[in-house]
Backbone as JSON Lines, residues from 0, in Angstrom:
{"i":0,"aa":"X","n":[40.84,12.49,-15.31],"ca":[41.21,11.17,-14.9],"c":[42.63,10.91,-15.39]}
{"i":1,"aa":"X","n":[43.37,10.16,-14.84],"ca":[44.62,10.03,-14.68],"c":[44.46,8.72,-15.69]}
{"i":2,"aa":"X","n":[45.53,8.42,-16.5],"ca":[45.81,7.16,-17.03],"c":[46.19,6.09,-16.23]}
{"i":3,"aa":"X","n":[46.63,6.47,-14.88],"ca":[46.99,5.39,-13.52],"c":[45.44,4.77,-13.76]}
{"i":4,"aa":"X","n":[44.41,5.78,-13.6],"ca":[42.98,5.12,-12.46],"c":[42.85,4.07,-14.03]}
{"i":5,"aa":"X","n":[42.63,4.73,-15.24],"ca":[41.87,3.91,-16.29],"c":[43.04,2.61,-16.29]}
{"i":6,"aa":"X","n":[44.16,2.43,-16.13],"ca":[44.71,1.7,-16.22],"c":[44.31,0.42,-15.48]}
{"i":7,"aa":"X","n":[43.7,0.72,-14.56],"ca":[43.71,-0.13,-13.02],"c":[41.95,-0.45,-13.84]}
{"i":8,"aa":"X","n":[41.22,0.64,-14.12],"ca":[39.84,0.48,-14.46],"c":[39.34,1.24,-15.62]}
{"i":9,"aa":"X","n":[39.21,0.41,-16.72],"ca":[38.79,0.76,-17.96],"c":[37.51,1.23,-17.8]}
{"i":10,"aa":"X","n":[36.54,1.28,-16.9],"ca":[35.05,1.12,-17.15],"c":[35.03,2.56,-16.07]}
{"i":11,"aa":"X","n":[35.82,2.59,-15.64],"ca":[35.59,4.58,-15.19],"c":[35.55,5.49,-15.67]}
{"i":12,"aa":"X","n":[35.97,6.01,-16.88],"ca":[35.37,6.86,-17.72],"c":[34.06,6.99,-17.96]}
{"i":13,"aa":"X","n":[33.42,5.47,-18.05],"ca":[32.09,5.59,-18.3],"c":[30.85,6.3,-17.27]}
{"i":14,"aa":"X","n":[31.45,6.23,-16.01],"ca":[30.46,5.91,-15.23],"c":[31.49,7.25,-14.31]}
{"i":15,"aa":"X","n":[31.81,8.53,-14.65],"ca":[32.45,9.82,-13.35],"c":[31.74,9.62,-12.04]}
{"i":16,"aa":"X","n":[30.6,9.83,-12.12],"ca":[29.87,10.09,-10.48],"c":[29.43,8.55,-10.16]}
{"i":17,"aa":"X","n":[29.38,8.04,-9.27],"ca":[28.76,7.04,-8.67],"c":[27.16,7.08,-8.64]}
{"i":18,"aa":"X","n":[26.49,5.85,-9.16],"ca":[25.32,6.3,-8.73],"c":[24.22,5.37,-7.97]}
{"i":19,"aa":"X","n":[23.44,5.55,-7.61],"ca":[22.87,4.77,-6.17],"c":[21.65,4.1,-7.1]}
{"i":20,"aa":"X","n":[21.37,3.0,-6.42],"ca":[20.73,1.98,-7.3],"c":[19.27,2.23,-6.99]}
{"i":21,"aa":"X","n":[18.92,3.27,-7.01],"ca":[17.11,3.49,-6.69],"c":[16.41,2.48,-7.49]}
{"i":22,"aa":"X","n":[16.24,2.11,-8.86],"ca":[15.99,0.91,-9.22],"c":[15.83,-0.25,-8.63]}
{"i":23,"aa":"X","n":[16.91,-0.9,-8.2],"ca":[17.29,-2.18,-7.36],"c":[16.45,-2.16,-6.15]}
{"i":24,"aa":"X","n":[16.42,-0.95,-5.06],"ca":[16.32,-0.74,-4.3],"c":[14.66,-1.19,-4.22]}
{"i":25,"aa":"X","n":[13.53,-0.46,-5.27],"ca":[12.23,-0.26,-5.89],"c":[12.13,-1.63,-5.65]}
{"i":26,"aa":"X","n":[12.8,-2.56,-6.31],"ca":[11.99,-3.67,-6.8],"c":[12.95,-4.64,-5.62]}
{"i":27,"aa":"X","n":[13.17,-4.26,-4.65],"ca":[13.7,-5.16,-3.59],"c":[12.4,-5.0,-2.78]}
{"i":28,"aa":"X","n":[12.01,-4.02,-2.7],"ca":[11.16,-3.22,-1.47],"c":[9.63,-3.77,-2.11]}
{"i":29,"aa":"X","n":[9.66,-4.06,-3.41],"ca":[8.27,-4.28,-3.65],"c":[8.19,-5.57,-4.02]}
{"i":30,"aa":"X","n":[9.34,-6.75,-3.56],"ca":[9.67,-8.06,-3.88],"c":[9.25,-8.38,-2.26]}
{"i":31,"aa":"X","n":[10.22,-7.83,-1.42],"ca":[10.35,-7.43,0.21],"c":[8.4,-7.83,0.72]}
{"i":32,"aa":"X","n":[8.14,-6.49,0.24],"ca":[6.13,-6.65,0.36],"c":[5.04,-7.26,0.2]}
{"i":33,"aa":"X","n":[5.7,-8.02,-1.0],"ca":[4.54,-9.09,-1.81],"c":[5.27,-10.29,-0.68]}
{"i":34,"aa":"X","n":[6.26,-10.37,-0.79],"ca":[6.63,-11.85,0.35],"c":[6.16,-12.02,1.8]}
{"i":35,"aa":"X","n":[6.15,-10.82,2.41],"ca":[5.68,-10.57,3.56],"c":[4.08,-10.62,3.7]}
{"i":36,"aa":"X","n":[3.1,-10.16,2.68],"ca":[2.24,-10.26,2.22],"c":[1.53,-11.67,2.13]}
{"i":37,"aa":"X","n":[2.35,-12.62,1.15],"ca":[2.35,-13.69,1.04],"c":[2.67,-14.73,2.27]}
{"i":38,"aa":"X","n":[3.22,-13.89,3.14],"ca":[3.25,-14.55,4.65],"c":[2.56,-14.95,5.28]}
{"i":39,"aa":"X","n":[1.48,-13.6,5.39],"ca":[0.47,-13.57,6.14],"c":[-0.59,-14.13,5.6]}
{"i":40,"aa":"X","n":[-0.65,-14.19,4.43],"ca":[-1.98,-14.72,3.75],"c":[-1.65,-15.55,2.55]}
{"i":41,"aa":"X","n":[-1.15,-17.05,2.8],"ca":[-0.98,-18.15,1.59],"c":[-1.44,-17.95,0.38]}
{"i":42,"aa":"X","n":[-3.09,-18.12,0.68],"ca":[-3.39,-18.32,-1.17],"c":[-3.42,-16.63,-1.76]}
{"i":43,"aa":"X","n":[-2.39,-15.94,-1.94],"ca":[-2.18,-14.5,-2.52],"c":[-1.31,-15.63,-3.67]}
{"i":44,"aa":"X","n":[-0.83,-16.7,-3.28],"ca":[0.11,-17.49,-4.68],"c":[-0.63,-18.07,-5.45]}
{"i":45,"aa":"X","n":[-2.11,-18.97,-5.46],"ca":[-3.06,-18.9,-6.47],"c":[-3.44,-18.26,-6.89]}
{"i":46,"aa":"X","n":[-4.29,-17.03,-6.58],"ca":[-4.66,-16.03,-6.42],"c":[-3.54,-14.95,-8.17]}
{"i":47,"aa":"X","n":[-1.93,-14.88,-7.93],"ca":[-1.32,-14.35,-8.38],"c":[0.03,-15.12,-9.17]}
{"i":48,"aa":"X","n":[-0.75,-16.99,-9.28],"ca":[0.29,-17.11,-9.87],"c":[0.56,-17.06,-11.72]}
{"i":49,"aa":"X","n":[1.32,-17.7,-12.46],"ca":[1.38,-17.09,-13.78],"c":[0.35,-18.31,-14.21]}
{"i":50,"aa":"X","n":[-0.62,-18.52,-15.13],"ca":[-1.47,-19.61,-15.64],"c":[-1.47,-19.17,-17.0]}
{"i":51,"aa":"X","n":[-0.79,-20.08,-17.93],"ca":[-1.43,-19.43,-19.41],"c":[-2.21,-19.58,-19.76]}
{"i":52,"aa":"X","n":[-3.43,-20.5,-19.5],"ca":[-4.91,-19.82,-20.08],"c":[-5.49,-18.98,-19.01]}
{"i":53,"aa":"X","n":[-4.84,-18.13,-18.17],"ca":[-5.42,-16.98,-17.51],"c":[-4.87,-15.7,-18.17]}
{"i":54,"aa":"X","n":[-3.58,-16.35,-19.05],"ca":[-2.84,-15.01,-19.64],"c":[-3.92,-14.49,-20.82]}
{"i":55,"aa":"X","n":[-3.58,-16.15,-21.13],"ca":[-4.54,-16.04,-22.7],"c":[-6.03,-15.49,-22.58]}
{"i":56,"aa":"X","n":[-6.63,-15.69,-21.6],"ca":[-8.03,-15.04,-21.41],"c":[-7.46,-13.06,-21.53]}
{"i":57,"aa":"X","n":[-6.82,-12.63,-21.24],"ca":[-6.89,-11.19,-20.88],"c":[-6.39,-10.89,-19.5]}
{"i":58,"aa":"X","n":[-5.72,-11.59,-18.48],"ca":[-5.4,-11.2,-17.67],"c":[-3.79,-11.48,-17.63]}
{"i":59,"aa":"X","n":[-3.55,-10.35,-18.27],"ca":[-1.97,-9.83,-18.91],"c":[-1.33,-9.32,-17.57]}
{"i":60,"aa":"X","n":[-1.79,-9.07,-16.37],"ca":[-0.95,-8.62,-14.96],"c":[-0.38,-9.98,-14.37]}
{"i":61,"aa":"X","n":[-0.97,-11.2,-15.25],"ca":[-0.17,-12.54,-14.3],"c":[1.44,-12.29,-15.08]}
{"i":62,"aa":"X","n":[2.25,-11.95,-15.81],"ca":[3.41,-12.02,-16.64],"c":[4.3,-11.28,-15.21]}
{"i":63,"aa":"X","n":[3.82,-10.13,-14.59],"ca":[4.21,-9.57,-13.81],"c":[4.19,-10.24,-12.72]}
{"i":64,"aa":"X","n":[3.02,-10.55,-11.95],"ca":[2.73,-10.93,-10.76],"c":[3.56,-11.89,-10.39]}
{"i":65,"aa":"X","n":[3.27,-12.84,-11.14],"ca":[3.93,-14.14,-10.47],"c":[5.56,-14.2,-10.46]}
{"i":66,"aa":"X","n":[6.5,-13.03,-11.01],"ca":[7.7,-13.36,-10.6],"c":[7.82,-12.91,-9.15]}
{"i":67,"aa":"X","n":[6.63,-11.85,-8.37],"ca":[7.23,-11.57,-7.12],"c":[6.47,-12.4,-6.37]}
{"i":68,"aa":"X","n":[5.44,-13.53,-6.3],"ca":[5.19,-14.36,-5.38],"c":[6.12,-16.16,-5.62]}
{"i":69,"aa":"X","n":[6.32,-16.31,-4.76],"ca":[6.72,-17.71,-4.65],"c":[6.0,-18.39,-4.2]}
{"i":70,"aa":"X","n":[6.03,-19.92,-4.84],"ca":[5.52,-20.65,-4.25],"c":[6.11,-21.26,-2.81]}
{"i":71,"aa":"X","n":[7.33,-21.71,-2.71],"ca":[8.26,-21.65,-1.44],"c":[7.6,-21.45,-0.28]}
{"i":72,"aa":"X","n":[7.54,-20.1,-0.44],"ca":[7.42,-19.64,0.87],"c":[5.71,-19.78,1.71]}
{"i":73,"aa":"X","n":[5.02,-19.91,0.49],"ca":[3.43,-20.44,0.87],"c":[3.55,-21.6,1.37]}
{"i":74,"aa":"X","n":[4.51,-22.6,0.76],"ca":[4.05,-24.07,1.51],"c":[4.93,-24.14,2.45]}
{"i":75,"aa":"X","n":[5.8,-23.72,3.06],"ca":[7.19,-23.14,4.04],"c":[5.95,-22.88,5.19]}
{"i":76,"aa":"X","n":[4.96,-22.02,4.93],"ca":[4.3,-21.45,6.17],"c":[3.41,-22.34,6.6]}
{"i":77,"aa":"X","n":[2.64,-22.46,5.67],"ca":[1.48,-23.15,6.06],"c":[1.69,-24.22,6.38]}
{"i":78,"aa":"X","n":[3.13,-24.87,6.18],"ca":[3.43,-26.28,7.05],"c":[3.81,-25.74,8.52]}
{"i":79,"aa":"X","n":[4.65,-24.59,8.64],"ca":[4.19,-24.15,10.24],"c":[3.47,-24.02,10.99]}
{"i":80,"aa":"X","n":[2.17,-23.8,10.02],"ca":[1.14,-23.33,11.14],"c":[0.32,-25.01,11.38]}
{"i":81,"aa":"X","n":[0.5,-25.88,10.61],"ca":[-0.21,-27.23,10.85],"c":[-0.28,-27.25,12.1]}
């Protein structure tokens, strides 16, 4: 690397190869699914939303769940279909 490029960009040394966000991508695609999901079938947002005495009982998968359902988009639909 040239002292031109670091000059222009300090944070290229760190990072030589470019790299593709398979991460991002994962949790777009499985954000993407649960919404579409949640499209078709409203109460998947009761069903999966966060409740702390549902946490506190033992059901430790609501911490997860409920950041990929919205509520939004459940009452968004089901006022369409009225």
């Amino acid at each position: 690397m040239t002292t031109r490029i670091a000059r222009r960009n300090p944070f290229a040394a760190l990072a030589p190869v470019p790299r593709r966000p398979y991460l991002t991508a994962a949790v777009f695609a499985v954000t993407l699914a649960c919404g579409i999901a949640q499209l078709v079938h409203p109460p998947l947002y009761a069903a999966m939303n966060r409740d702390a005495a549902r946490i506190d009982a033992g059901e430790w998968y609501r911490l997860v769940t409920g950041m990929f359902f919205q509520d939004g988009w459940a009452s968004c639909s089901s006022r369409g279909r009225s």
